PDB file of C-alpha atoms in Angstrom:
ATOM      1  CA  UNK A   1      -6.396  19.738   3.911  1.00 58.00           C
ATOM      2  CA  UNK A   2      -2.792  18.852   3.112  1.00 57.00           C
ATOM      3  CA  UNK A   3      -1.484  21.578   0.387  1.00 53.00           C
ATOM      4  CA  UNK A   4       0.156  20.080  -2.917  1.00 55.00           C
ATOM      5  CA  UNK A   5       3.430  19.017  -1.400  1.00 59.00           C
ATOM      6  CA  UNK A   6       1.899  17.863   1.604  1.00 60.00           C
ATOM      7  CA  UNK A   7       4.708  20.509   3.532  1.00 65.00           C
ATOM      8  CA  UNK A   8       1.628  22.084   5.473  1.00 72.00           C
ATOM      9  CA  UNK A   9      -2.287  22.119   5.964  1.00 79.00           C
ATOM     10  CA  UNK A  10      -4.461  24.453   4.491  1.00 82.00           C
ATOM     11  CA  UNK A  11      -7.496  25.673   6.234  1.00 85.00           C
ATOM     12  CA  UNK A  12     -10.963  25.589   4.617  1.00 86.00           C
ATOM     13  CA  UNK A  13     -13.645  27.718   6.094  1.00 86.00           C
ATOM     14  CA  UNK A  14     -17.070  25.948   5.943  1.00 86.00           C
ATOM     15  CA  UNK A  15     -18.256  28.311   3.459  1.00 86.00           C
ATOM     16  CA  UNK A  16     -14.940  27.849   1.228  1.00 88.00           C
ATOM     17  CA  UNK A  17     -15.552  24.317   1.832  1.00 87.00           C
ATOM     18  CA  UNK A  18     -19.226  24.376   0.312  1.00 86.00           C
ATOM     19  CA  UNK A  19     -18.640  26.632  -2.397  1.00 88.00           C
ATOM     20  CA  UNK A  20     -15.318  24.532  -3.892  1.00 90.00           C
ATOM     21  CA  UNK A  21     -17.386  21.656  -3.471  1.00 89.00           C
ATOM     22  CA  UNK A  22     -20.242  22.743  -5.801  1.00 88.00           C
ATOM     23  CA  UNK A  23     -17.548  24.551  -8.027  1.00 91.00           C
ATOM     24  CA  UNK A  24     -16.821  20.574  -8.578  1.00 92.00           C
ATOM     25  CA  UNK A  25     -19.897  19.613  -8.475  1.00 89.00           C
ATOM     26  CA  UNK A  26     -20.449  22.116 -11.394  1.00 88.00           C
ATOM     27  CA  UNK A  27     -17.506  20.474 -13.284  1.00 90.00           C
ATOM     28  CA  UNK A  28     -18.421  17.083 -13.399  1.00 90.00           C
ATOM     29  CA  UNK A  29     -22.505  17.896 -13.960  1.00 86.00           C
ATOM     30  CA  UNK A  30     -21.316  19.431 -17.057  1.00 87.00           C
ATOM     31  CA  UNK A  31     -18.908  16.618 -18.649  1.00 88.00           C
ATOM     32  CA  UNK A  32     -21.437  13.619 -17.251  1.00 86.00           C
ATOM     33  CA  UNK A  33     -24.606  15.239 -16.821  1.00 79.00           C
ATOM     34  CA  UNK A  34     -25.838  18.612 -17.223  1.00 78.00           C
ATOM     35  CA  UNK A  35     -29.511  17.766 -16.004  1.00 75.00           C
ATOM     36  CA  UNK A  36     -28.365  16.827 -12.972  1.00 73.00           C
ATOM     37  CA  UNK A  37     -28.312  20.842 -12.490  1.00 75.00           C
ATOM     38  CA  UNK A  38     -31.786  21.194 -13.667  1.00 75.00           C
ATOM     39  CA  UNK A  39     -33.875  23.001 -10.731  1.00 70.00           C
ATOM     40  CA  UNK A  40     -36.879  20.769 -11.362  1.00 68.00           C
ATOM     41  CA  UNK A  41     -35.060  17.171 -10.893  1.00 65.00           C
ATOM     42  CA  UNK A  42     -36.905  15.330  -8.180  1.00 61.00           C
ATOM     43  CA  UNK A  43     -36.165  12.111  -6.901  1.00 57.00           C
ATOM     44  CA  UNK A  44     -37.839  10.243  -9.275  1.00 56.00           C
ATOM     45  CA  UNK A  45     -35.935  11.581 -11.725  1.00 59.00           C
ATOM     46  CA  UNK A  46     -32.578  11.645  -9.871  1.00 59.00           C
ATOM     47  CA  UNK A  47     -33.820   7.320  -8.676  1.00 53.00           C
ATOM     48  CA  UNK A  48     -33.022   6.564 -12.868  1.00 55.00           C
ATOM     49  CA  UNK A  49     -29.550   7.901 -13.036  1.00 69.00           C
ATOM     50  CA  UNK A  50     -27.068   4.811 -12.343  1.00 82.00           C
ATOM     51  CA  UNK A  51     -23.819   5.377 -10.039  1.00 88.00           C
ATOM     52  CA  UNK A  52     -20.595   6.544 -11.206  1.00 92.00           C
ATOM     53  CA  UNK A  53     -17.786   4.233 -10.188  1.00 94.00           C
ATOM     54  CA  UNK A  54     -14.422   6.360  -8.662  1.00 95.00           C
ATOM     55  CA  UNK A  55     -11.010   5.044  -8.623  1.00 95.00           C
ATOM     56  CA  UNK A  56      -8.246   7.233  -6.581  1.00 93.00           C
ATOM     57  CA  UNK A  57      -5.527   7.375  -3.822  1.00 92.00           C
ATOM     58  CA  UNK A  58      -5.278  10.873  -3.322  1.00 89.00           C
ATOM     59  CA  UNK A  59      -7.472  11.866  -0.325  1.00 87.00           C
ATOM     60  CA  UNK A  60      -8.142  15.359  -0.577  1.00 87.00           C
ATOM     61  CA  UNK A  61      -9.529  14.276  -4.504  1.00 90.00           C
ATOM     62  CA  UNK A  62     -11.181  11.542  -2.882  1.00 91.00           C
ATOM     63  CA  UNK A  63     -13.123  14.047  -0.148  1.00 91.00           C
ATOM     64  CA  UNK A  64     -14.329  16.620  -2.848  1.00 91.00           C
ATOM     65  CA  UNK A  65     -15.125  14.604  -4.994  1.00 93.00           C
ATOM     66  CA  UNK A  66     -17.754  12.688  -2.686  1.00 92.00           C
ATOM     67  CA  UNK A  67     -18.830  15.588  -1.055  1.00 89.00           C
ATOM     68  CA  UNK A  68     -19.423  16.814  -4.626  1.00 89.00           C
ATOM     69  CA  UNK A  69     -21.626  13.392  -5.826  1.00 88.00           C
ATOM     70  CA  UNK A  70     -23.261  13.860  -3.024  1.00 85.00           C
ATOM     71  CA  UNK A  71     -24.615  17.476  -3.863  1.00 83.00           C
ATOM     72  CA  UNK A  72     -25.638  16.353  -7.167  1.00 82.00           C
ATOM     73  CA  UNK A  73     -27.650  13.155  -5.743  1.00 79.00           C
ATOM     74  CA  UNK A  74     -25.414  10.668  -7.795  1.00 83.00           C
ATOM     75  CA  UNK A  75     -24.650   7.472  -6.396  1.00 86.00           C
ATOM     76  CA  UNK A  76     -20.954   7.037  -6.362  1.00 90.00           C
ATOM     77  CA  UNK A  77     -19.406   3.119  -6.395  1.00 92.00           C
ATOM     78  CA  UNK A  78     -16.020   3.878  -4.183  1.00 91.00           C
ATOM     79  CA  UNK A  79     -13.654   0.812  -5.531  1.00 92.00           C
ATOM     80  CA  UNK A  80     -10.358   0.151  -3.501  1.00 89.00           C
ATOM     81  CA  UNK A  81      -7.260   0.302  -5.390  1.00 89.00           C
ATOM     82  CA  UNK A  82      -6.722  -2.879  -3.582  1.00 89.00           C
ATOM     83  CA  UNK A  83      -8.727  -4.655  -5.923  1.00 90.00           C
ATOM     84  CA  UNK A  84      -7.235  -6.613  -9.406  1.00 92.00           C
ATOM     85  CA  UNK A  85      -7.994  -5.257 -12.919  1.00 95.00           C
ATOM     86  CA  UNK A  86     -10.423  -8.559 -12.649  1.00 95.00           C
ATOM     87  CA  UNK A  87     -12.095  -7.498  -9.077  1.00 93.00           C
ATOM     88  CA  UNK A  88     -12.861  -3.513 -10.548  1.00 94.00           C
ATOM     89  CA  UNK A  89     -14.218  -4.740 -13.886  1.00 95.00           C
ATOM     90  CA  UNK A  90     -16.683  -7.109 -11.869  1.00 94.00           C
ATOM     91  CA  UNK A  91     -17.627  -4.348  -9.235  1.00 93.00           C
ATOM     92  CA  UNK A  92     -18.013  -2.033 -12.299  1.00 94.00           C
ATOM     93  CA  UNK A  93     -20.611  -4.294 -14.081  1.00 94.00           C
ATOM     94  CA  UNK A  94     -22.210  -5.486 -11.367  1.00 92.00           C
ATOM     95  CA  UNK A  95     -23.166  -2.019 -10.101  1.00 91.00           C
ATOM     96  CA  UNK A  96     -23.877  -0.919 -13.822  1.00 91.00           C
ATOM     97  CA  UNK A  97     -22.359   2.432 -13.767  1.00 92.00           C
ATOM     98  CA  UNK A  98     -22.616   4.995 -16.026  1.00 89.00           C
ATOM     99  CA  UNK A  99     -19.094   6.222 -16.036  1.00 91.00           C
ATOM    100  CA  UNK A 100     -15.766   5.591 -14.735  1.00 95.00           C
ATOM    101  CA  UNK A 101     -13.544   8.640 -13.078  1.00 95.00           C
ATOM    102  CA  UNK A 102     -10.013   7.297 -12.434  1.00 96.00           C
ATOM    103  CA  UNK A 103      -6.511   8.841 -11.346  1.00 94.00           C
ATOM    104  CA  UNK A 104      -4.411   8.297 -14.254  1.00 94.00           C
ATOM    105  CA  UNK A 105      -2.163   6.606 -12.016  1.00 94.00           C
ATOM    106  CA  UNK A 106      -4.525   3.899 -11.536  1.00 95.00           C
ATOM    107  CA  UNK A 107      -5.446   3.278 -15.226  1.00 95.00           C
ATOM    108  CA  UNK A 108      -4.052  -0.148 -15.247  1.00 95.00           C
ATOM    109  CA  UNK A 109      -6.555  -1.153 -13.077  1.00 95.00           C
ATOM    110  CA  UNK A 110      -9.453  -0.953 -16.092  1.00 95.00           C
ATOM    111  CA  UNK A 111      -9.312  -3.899 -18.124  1.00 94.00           C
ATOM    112  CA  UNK A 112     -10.150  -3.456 -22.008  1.00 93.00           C
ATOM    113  CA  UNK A 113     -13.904  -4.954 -21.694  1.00 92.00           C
ATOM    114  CA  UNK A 114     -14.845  -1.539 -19.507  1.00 94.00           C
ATOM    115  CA  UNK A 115     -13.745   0.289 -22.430  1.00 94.00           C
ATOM    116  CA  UNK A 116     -17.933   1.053 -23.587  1.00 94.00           C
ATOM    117  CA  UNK A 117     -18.488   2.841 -20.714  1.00 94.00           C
ATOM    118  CA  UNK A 118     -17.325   6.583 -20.576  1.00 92.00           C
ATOM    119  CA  UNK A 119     -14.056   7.000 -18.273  1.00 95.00           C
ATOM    120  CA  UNK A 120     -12.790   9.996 -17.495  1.00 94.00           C
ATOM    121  CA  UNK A 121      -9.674  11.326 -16.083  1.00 94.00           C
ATOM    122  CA  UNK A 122      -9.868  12.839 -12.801  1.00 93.00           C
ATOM    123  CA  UNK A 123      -6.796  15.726 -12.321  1.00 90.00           C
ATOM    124  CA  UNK A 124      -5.635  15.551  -8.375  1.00 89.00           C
ATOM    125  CA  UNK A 125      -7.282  18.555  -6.885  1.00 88.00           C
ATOM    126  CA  UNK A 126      -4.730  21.109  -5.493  1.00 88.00           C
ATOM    127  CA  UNK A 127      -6.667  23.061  -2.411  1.00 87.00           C
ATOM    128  CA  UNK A 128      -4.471  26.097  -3.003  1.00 87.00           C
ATOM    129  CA  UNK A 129      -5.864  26.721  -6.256  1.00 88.00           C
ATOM    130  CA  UNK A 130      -9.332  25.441  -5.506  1.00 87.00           C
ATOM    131  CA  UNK A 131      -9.664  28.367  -2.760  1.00 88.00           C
ATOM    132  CA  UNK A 132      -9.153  30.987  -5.905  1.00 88.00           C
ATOM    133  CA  UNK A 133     -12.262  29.237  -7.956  1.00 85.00           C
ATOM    134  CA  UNK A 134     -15.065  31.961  -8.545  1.00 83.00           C
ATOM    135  CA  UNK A 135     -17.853  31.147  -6.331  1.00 84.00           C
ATOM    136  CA  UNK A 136     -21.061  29.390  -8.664  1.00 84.00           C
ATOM    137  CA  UNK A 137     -24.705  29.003  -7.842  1.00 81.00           C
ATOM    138  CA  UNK A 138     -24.987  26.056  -5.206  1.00 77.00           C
ATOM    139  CA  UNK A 139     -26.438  22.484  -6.292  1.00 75.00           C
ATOM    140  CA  UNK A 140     -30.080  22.610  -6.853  1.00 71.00           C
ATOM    141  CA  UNK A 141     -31.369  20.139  -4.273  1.00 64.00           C
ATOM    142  CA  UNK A 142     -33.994  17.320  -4.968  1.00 53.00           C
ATOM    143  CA  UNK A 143     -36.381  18.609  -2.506  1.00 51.00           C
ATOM    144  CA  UNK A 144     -37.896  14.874  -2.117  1.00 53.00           C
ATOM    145  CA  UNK A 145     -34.641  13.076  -1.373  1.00 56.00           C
ATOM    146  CA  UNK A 146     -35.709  10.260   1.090  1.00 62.00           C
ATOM    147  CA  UNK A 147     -32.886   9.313   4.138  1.00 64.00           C
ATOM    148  CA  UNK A 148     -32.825   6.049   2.251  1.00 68.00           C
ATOM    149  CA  UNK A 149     -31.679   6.466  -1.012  1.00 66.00           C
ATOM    150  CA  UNK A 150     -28.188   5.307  -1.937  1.00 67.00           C
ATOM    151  CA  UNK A 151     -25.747   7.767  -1.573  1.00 70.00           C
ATOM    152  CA  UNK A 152     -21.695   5.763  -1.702  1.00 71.00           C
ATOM    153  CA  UNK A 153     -21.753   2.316  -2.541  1.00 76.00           C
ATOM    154  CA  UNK A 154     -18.270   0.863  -0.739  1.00 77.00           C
ATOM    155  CA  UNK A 155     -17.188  -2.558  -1.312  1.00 72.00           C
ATOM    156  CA  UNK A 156     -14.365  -3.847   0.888  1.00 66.00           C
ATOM    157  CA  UNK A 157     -11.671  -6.358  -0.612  1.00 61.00           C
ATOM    158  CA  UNK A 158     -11.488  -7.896   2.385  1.00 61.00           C
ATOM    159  CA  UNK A 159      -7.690  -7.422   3.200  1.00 57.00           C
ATOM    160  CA  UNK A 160      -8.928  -5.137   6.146  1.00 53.00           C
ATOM    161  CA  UNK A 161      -9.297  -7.639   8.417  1.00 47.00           C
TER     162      UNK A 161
END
């Protein structure tokens, strides 16, 4: 993982990996969410809650934060920065999401009729100071999680080729 100045890499262990991953995971059940820590959620109960749509450049962000979603069973709608204020606010709808987490660089990119659904700011995660975050219970797991539930939704604008 690039450090803050992107001078030199940082090394994650597997287990430093997992356990600033549910630190995050942590964060974001408690602003959005706080059942989704509830030891008794089961996939029926994790099936009702809608995605949560993620707008940012920053890559390291980007990677914990999935990895994060992911531990907590919650859908998340990746949208490309590529895409026009127009483009996200159609992707957002469409996919009925429950919240919005952006960059604050990318806040242009929300149009005024999003403004109903609950956006949130999402600071750029510096790995340096994740690596001194107390360790926190792991992410209670939905033991009934089927390979086939929907995990990243990723729409591509196209421009790829």
């Amino acid at each position: 993982v690039p450090n803050a100045t992107a001078t030199a890499y940082i090394t994650f262990s597997f287990a430093q990996y997992d356990a600033a991953s549910n630190f995050i995971a942590r964060h974001w059940a408690s602003k959005l969410n706080p059942a989704w820590l509830d030891d008794a959620r089961t996939r029926a109960l994790a099936a009702l809650d809608t995605p949560v749509a993620f707008l940012a450049k920053d890559l390291t962000t980007s990677n914990f934060i999935m990895i994060a979603f992911q531990k907590l069973r919650i859908p998340l709608l990746l949208v490309s920065t590529r895409n026009s204020p127009a483009g996200v606010s159609h992707l957002v709808t469409a996919c009925k999401v429950s919240a919005i987490l952006v960059e604050d660089s990318l806040r242009s990119l929300l149009e005024p009729q999003l403004a109903h659904i609950p956006t949130y700011s999402v600071p750029l995660i510096n790995p340096e100071e994740l690596l001194l975050t107390p360790n926190v219970p792991p992410i209670p797991h939905c033991t009934d999680v089927d390979a086939g539930d929907i995990a990243l939704i990723v729409h591509s604008s196209g421009t790829t080729g």
